mmCIF file of C-alpha atoms in Angstrom:
data_model
loop_
_atom_site.group_PDB
_atom_site.id
_atom_site.type_symbol
_atom_site.label_atom_id
_atom_site.label_comp_id
_atom_site.label_asym_id
_atom_site.label_seq_id
_atom_site.Cartn_x
_atom_site.Cartn_y
_atom_site.Cartn_z
ATOM 1 C CA GLN A 1 -63.235 -60.386 52.274
ATOM 2 C CA VAL A 2 -61.735 -62.504 49.533
ATOM 3 C CA GLN A 3 -57.991 -62.657 50.055
ATOM 4 C CA LEU A 4 -54.955 -64.486 48.700
ATOM 5 C CA VAL A 5 -51.610 -64.266 50.491
ATOM 6 C CA GLU A 6 -48.444 -65.723 48.982
ATOM 7 C CA SER A 7 -45.332 -66.726 50.902
ATOM 8 C CA GLY A 8 -42.151 -68.712 50.446
ATOM 9 C CA GLY A 9 -40.186 -66.482 48.113
ATOM 10 C CA GLY A 10 -36.519 -65.694 48.617
ATOM 11 C CA VAL A 11 -33.040 -65.936 47.161
ATOM 12 C CA VAL A 12 -32.007 -69.332 45.836
ATOM 13 C CA GLN A 13 -29.068 -70.605 43.817
ATOM 14 C CA PRO A 14 -29.521 -71.916 40.271
ATOM 15 C CA GLY A 15 -30.433 -75.586 40.225
ATOM 16 C CA ARG A 16 -31.973 -75.516 43.680
ATOM 17 C CA SER A 17 -35.624 -75.803 44.726
ATOM 18 C CA LEU A 18 -38.216 -73.585 46.378
ATOM 19 C CA ARG A 19 -41.857 -74.062 47.346
ATOM 20 C CA LEU A 20 -44.318 -71.193 47.223
ATOM 21 C CA SER A 21 -47.563 -71.166 49.174
ATOM 22 C CA CYS A 22 -50.775 -69.223 48.720
ATOM 23 C CA ALA A 23 -53.268 -68.985 51.592
ATOM 24 C CA ALA A 24 -56.865 -68.358 50.540
ATOM 25 C CA SER A 25 -59.619 -66.906 52.702
ATOM 26 C CA GLY A 26 -63.053 -65.344 52.382
ATOM 27 C CA PHE A 27 -64.432 -67.749 49.785
ATOM 28 C CA THR A 28 -65.056 -71.453 49.184
ATOM 29 C CA PHE A 29 -61.576 -72.348 47.987
ATOM 30 C CA SER A 30 -62.532 -75.854 46.860
ATOM 31 C CA SER A 31 -64.944 -74.418 44.268
ATOM 32 C CA TYR A 32 -62.385 -72.519 42.197
ATOM 33 C CA GLY A 33 -59.581 -73.264 39.822
ATOM 34 C CA MET A 34 -56.355 -71.506 40.739
ATOM 35 C CA HIS A 35 -53.416 -70.148 38.780
ATOM 36 C CA TRP A 36 -49.850 -69.032 39.267
ATOM 37 C CA VAL A 37 -48.658 -66.065 37.194
ATOM 38 C CA ARG A 38 -45.191 -64.518 37.322
ATOM 39 C CA GLN A 39 -43.575 -61.236 36.391
ATOM 40 C CA ALA A 40 -39.861 -60.802 35.786
ATOM 41 C CA PRO A 41 -38.388 -57.511 37.043
ATOM 42 C CA GLY A 42 -39.582 -54.656 34.819
ATOM 43 C CA LYS A 43 -41.334 -57.062 32.458
ATOM 44 C CA GLY A 44 -44.859 -58.211 31.646
ATOM 45 C CA LEU A 45 -47.036 -60.983 32.994
ATOM 46 C CA GLU A 46 -46.471 -64.672 32.213
ATOM 47 C CA TRP A 47 -48.952 -67.425 33.026
ATOM 48 C CA VAL A 48 -47.226 -70.332 34.817
ATOM 49 C CA ALA A 49 -49.736 -73.015 35.817
ATOM 50 C CA ILE A 50 -53.382 -73.885 36.488
ATOM 51 C CA ILE A 51 -54.977 -76.447 38.757
ATOM 52 C CA TRP A 52 -58.611 -77.500 38.634
ATOM 53 C CA TYR A 53 -60.872 -76.817 41.635
ATOM 54 C CA ASP A 54 -60.524 -80.420 42.812
ATOM 55 C CA GLY A 55 -56.886 -80.894 41.809
ATOM 56 C CA SER A 56 -57.857 -83.372 39.093
ATOM 57 C CA ASN A 57 -56.108 -81.523 36.262
ATOM 58 C CA LYS A 58 -52.955 -79.458 36.097
ATOM 59 C CA TYR A 59 -51.356 -77.650 33.170
ATOM 60 C CA TYR A 60 -48.116 -75.732 32.801
ATOM 61 C CA ALA A 61 -46.429 -73.193 30.575
ATOM 62 C CA ASP A 62 -43.778 -74.762 28.358
ATOM 63 C CA SER A 63 -41.108 -72.677 30.132
ATOM 64 C CA VAL A 64 -41.675 -74.521 33.432
ATOM 65 C CA LYS A 65 -43.013 -77.902 32.329
ATOM 66 C CA GLY A 66 -41.129 -80.762 33.980
ATOM 67 C CA ARG A 67 -39.586 -78.473 36.600
ATOM 68 C CA PHE A 68 -42.544 -76.905 38.415
ATOM 69 C CA SER A 69 -45.490 -78.642 40.067
ATOM 70 C CA ILE A 70 -48.753 -77.038 41.168
ATOM 71 C CA SER A 71 -50.829 -78.586 43.951
ATOM 72 C CA ARG A 72 -53.513 -77.688 46.450
ATOM 73 C CA ASP A 73 -54.886 -78.766 49.812
ATOM 74 C CA ASN A 74 -58.571 -77.913 49.915
ATOM 75 C CA SER A 75 -58.823 -78.920 53.577
ATOM 76 C CA LYS A 76 -56.352 -76.153 54.422
ATOM 77 C CA ASN A 77 -57.358 -73.619 51.733
ATOM 78 C CA MET A 78 -53.819 -73.678 50.410
ATOM 79 C CA LEU A 79 -52.266 -73.548 46.951
ATOM 80 C CA TYR A 80 -48.652 -74.501 46.285
ATOM 81 C CA LEU A 81 -46.006 -74.202 43.603
ATOM 82 C CA GLN A 82 -43.018 -76.532 43.890
ATOM 83 C CA MET A 83 -40.178 -75.129 41.809
ATOM 84 C CA ASN A 84 -37.228 -77.405 41.023
ATOM 85 C CA SER A 85 -34.103 -76.943 38.914
ATOM 86 C CA LEU A 86 -34.454 -73.190 39.162
ATOM 87 C CA ARG A 87 -32.870 -70.992 36.512
ATOM 88 C CA ASP A 88 -31.877 -67.326 36.405
ATOM 89 C CA GLU A 89 -34.848 -66.639 34.133
ATOM 90 C CA ASP A 90 -37.272 -67.865 36.832
ATOM 91 C CA THR A 91 -36.515 -64.716 38.820
ATOM 92 C CA GLY A 92 -39.568 -62.557 39.408
ATOM 93 C CA VAL A 93 -42.667 -61.902 41.446
ATOM 94 C CA TYR A 94 -45.013 -64.876 41.624
ATOM 95 C CA TYR A 95 -48.729 -64.241 42.024
ATOM 96 C CA CYS A 96 -51.506 -66.691 42.804
ATOM 97 C CA ALA A 97 -54.892 -65.832 41.346
ATOM 98 C CA ARG A 98 -58.418 -67.169 41.584
ATOM 99 C CA ASP A 99 -60.131 -68.209 38.358
ATOM 100 C CA VAL A 100 -63.638 -66.759 38.272
ATOM 101 C CA GLY A 101 -64.268 -67.408 34.601
ATOM 102 C CA SER A 102 -66.847 -69.523 32.881
ATOM 103 C CA SER A 103 -66.684 -73.218 31.951
ATOM 104 C CA SER A 104 -64.982 -72.266 28.677
ATOM 105 C CA SER A 105 -62.822 -69.328 29.727
ATOM 106 C CA SER A 106 -60.715 -67.897 32.525
ATOM 107 C CA TRP A 107 -60.238 -64.575 34.170
ATOM 108 C CA TYR A 108 -58.603 -63.762 37.468
ATOM 109 C CA ASP A 109 -60.001 -62.053 40.518
ATOM 110 C CA PRO A 110 -58.445 -61.415 42.920
ATOM 111 C CA TRP A 111 -54.687 -61.748 42.729
ATOM 112 C CA GLY A 112 -52.439 -62.132 45.739
ATOM 113 C CA GLN A 113 -49.872 -59.442 46.582
ATOM 114 C CA GLY A 114 -47.057 -61.567 45.143
ATOM 115 C CA THR A 115 -43.870 -63.115 46.491
ATOM 116 C CA LEU A 116 -40.417 -62.385 45.045
ATOM 117 C CA VAL A 117 -38.191 -65.226 43.895
ATOM 118 C CA THR A 118 -34.585 -64.377 43.068
ATOM 119 C CA VAL A 119 -32.429 -67.039 41.435
ATOM 120 C CA SER A 120 -28.801 -66.049 41.734
ATOM 121 C CA SER A 121 -25.453 -67.543 42.592
ATOM 122 C CA ASP B 1 -49.249 -70.324 21.130
ATOM 123 C CA ILE B 2 -51.567 -67.385 20.682
ATOM 124 C CA GLN B 3 -49.530 -64.183 20.602
ATOM 125 C CA MET B 4 -51.037 -60.978 21.962
ATOM 126 C CA THR B 5 -49.715 -57.630 20.736
ATOM 127 C CA GLN B 6 -50.619 -54.390 22.483
ATOM 128 C CA SER B 7 -50.203 -50.915 21.121
ATOM 129 C CA PRO B 8 -48.941 -48.478 21.970
ATOM 130 C CA SER B 9 -46.400 -49.782 24.495
ATOM 131 C CA SER B 10 -46.669 -46.443 26.290
ATOM 132 C CA LEU B 11 -48.580 -43.225 25.999
ATOM 133 C CA SER B 12 -48.739 -39.841 27.673
ATOM 134 C CA ALA B 13 -52.101 -38.278 28.371
ATOM 135 C CA SER B 14 -53.703 -35.583 30.471
ATOM 136 C CA VAL B 15 -56.442 -35.830 33.043
ATOM 137 C CA GLY B 16 -59.761 -35.741 31.209
ATOM 138 C CA ASP B 17 -58.396 -37.193 27.969
ATOM 139 C CA ARG B 18 -60.028 -40.092 26.169
ATOM 140 C CA VAL B 19 -57.519 -42.953 25.973
ATOM 141 C CA THR B 20 -57.638 -45.978 23.692
ATOM 142 C CA ILE B 21 -55.402 -49.049 23.951
ATOM 143 C CA THR B 22 -55.407 -51.758 21.309
ATOM 144 C CA CYS B 23 -54.755 -55.485 21.621
ATOM 145 C CA ARG B 24 -54.388 -57.802 18.632
ATOM 146 C CA ALA B 25 -54.393 -61.612 18.738
ATOM 147 C CA SER B 26 -52.391 -63.781 16.352
ATOM 148 C CA GLN B 27 -55.527 -65.815 15.623
ATOM 149 C CA SER B 28 -59.221 -65.416 16.252
ATOM 150 C CA ILE B 29 -60.090 -65.690 19.938
ATOM 151 C CA SER B 30 -63.793 -64.828 19.638
ATOM 152 C CA SER B 31 -64.553 -62.663 22.710
ATOM 153 C CA TYR B 32 -62.156 -64.443 25.071
ATOM 154 C CA LEU B 33 -60.226 -61.325 26.013
ATOM 155 C CA ASN B 34 -59.641 -59.772 29.432
ATOM 156 C CA TRP B 35 -58.076 -56.507 30.563
ATOM 157 C CA TYR B 36 -56.121 -55.862 33.775
ATOM 158 C CA GLN B 37 -54.708 -52.729 35.394
ATOM 159 C CA GLN B 38 -51.447 -52.821 37.343
ATOM 160 C CA LYS B 39 -50.020 -50.002 39.436
ATOM 161 C CA PRO B 40 -46.342 -49.962 40.455
ATOM 162 C CA GLY B 41 -45.550 -52.499 43.161
ATOM 163 C CA LYS B 42 -49.103 -53.824 43.180
ATOM 164 C CA ALA B 43 -50.883 -56.902 41.886
ATOM 165 C CA PRO B 44 -52.915 -56.658 38.689
ATOM 166 C CA LYS B 45 -56.608 -55.886 38.986
ATOM 167 C CA LEU B 46 -59.357 -57.196 36.683
ATOM 168 C CA LEU B 47 -61.130 -54.459 34.717
ATOM 169 C CA ILE B 48 -62.911 -56.113 31.802
ATOM 170 C CA TYR B 49 -63.654 -59.768 31.017
ATOM 171 C CA ALA B 50 -65.069 -61.462 27.955
ATOM 172 C CA ALA B 51 -64.041 -58.449 25.857
ATOM 173 C CA SER B 52 -66.727 -56.047 27.050
ATOM 174 C CA SER B 53 -68.070 -57.024 30.481
ATOM 175 C CA LEU B 54 -67.180 -54.569 33.229
ATOM 176 C CA GLN B 55 -65.981 -56.187 36.442
ATOM 177 C CA SER B 56 -68.030 -55.265 39.499
ATOM 178 C CA GLY B 57 -66.713 -52.154 41.205
ATOM 179 C CA VAL B 58 -64.791 -50.863 38.188
ATOM 180 C CA PRO B 59 -65.732 -47.313 37.158
ATOM 181 C CA SER B 60 -67.919 -46.987 34.086
ATOM 182 C CA ARG B 61 -65.354 -44.784 32.325
ATOM 183 C CA PHE B 62 -63.614 -48.057 31.447
ATOM 184 C CA SER B 63 -65.027 -49.994 28.518
ATOM 185 C CA GLY B 64 -63.924 -52.800 26.251
ATOM 186 C CA SER B 65 -64.873 -53.791 22.737
ATOM 187 C CA GLY B 66 -63.893 -56.085 19.908
ATOM 188 C CA SER B 67 -64.034 -59.695 18.826
ATOM 189 C CA GLY B 68 -62.024 -62.030 16.664
ATOM 190 C CA THR B 69 -58.490 -60.639 16.599
ATOM 191 C CA ASP B 70 -58.852 -56.922 17.391
ATOM 192 C CA PHE B 71 -59.819 -55.484 20.753
ATOM 193 C CA THR B 72 -59.875 -52.085 22.425
ATOM 194 C CA LEU B 73 -59.810 -50.776 25.974
ATOM 195 C CA THR B 74 -61.133 -47.237 26.280
ATOM 196 C CA ILE B 75 -60.937 -44.859 29.225
ATOM 197 C CA SER B 76 -63.488 -42.172 28.458
ATOM 198 C CA SER B 77 -62.082 -39.482 30.764
ATOM 199 C CA LEU B 78 -58.698 -40.229 32.286
ATOM 200 C CA GLN B 79 -58.482 -39.732 36.037
ATOM 201 C CA PRO B 80 -55.334 -39.341 38.188
ATOM 202 C CA GLU B 81 -55.789 -42.834 39.623
ATOM 203 C CA ASP B 82 -55.814 -44.364 36.120
ATOM 204 C CA PHE B 83 -52.114 -43.850 35.505
ATOM 205 C CA ALA B 84 -50.892 -47.427 35.431
ATOM 206 C CA THR B 85 -49.926 -50.260 33.102
ATOM 207 C CA TYR B 86 -52.685 -52.124 31.295
ATOM 208 C CA TYR B 87 -52.482 -55.727 30.080
ATOM 209 C CA CYS B 88 -54.723 -57.730 27.817
ATOM 210 C CA GLN B 89 -55.015 -61.514 28.217
ATOM 211 C CA GLN B 90 -56.490 -64.108 25.901
ATOM 212 C CA SER B 91 -58.497 -66.883 27.515
ATOM 213 C CA TYR B 92 -59.485 -68.698 24.320
ATOM 214 C CA ASN B 93 -56.853 -71.331 25.062
ATOM 215 C CA THR B 94 -57.368 -71.831 28.788
ATOM 216 C CA LEU B 95 -54.477 -74.272 29.000
ATOM 217 C CA ASP B 96 -51.959 -71.758 27.650
ATOM 218 C CA LEU B 97 -53.138 -68.309 28.645
ATOM 219 C CA THR B 98 -51.096 -65.442 27.275
ATOM 220 C CA PHE B 99 -50.814 -61.749 28.027
ATOM 221 C CA GLY B 100 -49.992 -58.781 25.893
ATOM 222 C CA GLY B 101 -46.785 -56.879 26.568
ATOM 223 C CA GLY B 102 -48.537 -54.085 28.431
ATOM 224 C CA THR B 103 -49.315 -50.422 27.821
ATOM 225 C CA GLN B 104 -47.968 -47.876 30.294
ATOM 226 C CA VAL B 105 -50.212 -44.821 30.669
ATOM 227 C CA GLU B 106 -48.214 -41.833 31.914
ATOM 228 C CA ILE B 107 -49.050 -38.274 32.883
ATOM 229 C CA LYS B 108 -48.427 -35.668 30.198
#
């Protein structure tokens, strides 16, 4: 079955770095755009980044631009999020999600189970 | 940025009730509107895409409508498993996707 499994979360001090991974299975990973979405504790959902199916284009939310980098390895069915210069407000659960939308729109199915990132001194 | 405003932020309802949740966009987004359901401690799940298309496997008691700036998610007869938080998402601007603040549906 189609599955996304995130890993790499943990507790990190402000200003430090962390890399999240998302392992995809059950579908042709190289055919789909992928997203990262996060959720601060007790709060709503915030889109973080998108990467095209072939890695040719990447876009970021203003809140993470210049600090986070999305990448993928289609040979390994893996998606990554490199997070640098972490801030307290980056704390939350990070989800990877498959984009199954059309050429002009996006919607996500499925989502991974999420990995918790806690930025704290 | 396109701002998405959901109302109400929470509601209490009984099993069997008809429930309506509203989502308003700060500018016209045509029909580029999706709805997700999230249960506590779980990942969101896609319910409706493109404003009114039901995702495969989602019960038919869920329906979506609207276009432009005003959209609605309706649960025709609330079931125990429907108590959750619901989010709308605009996908008009696919390079800056935004979600509504969520609507928590609680048991009355």
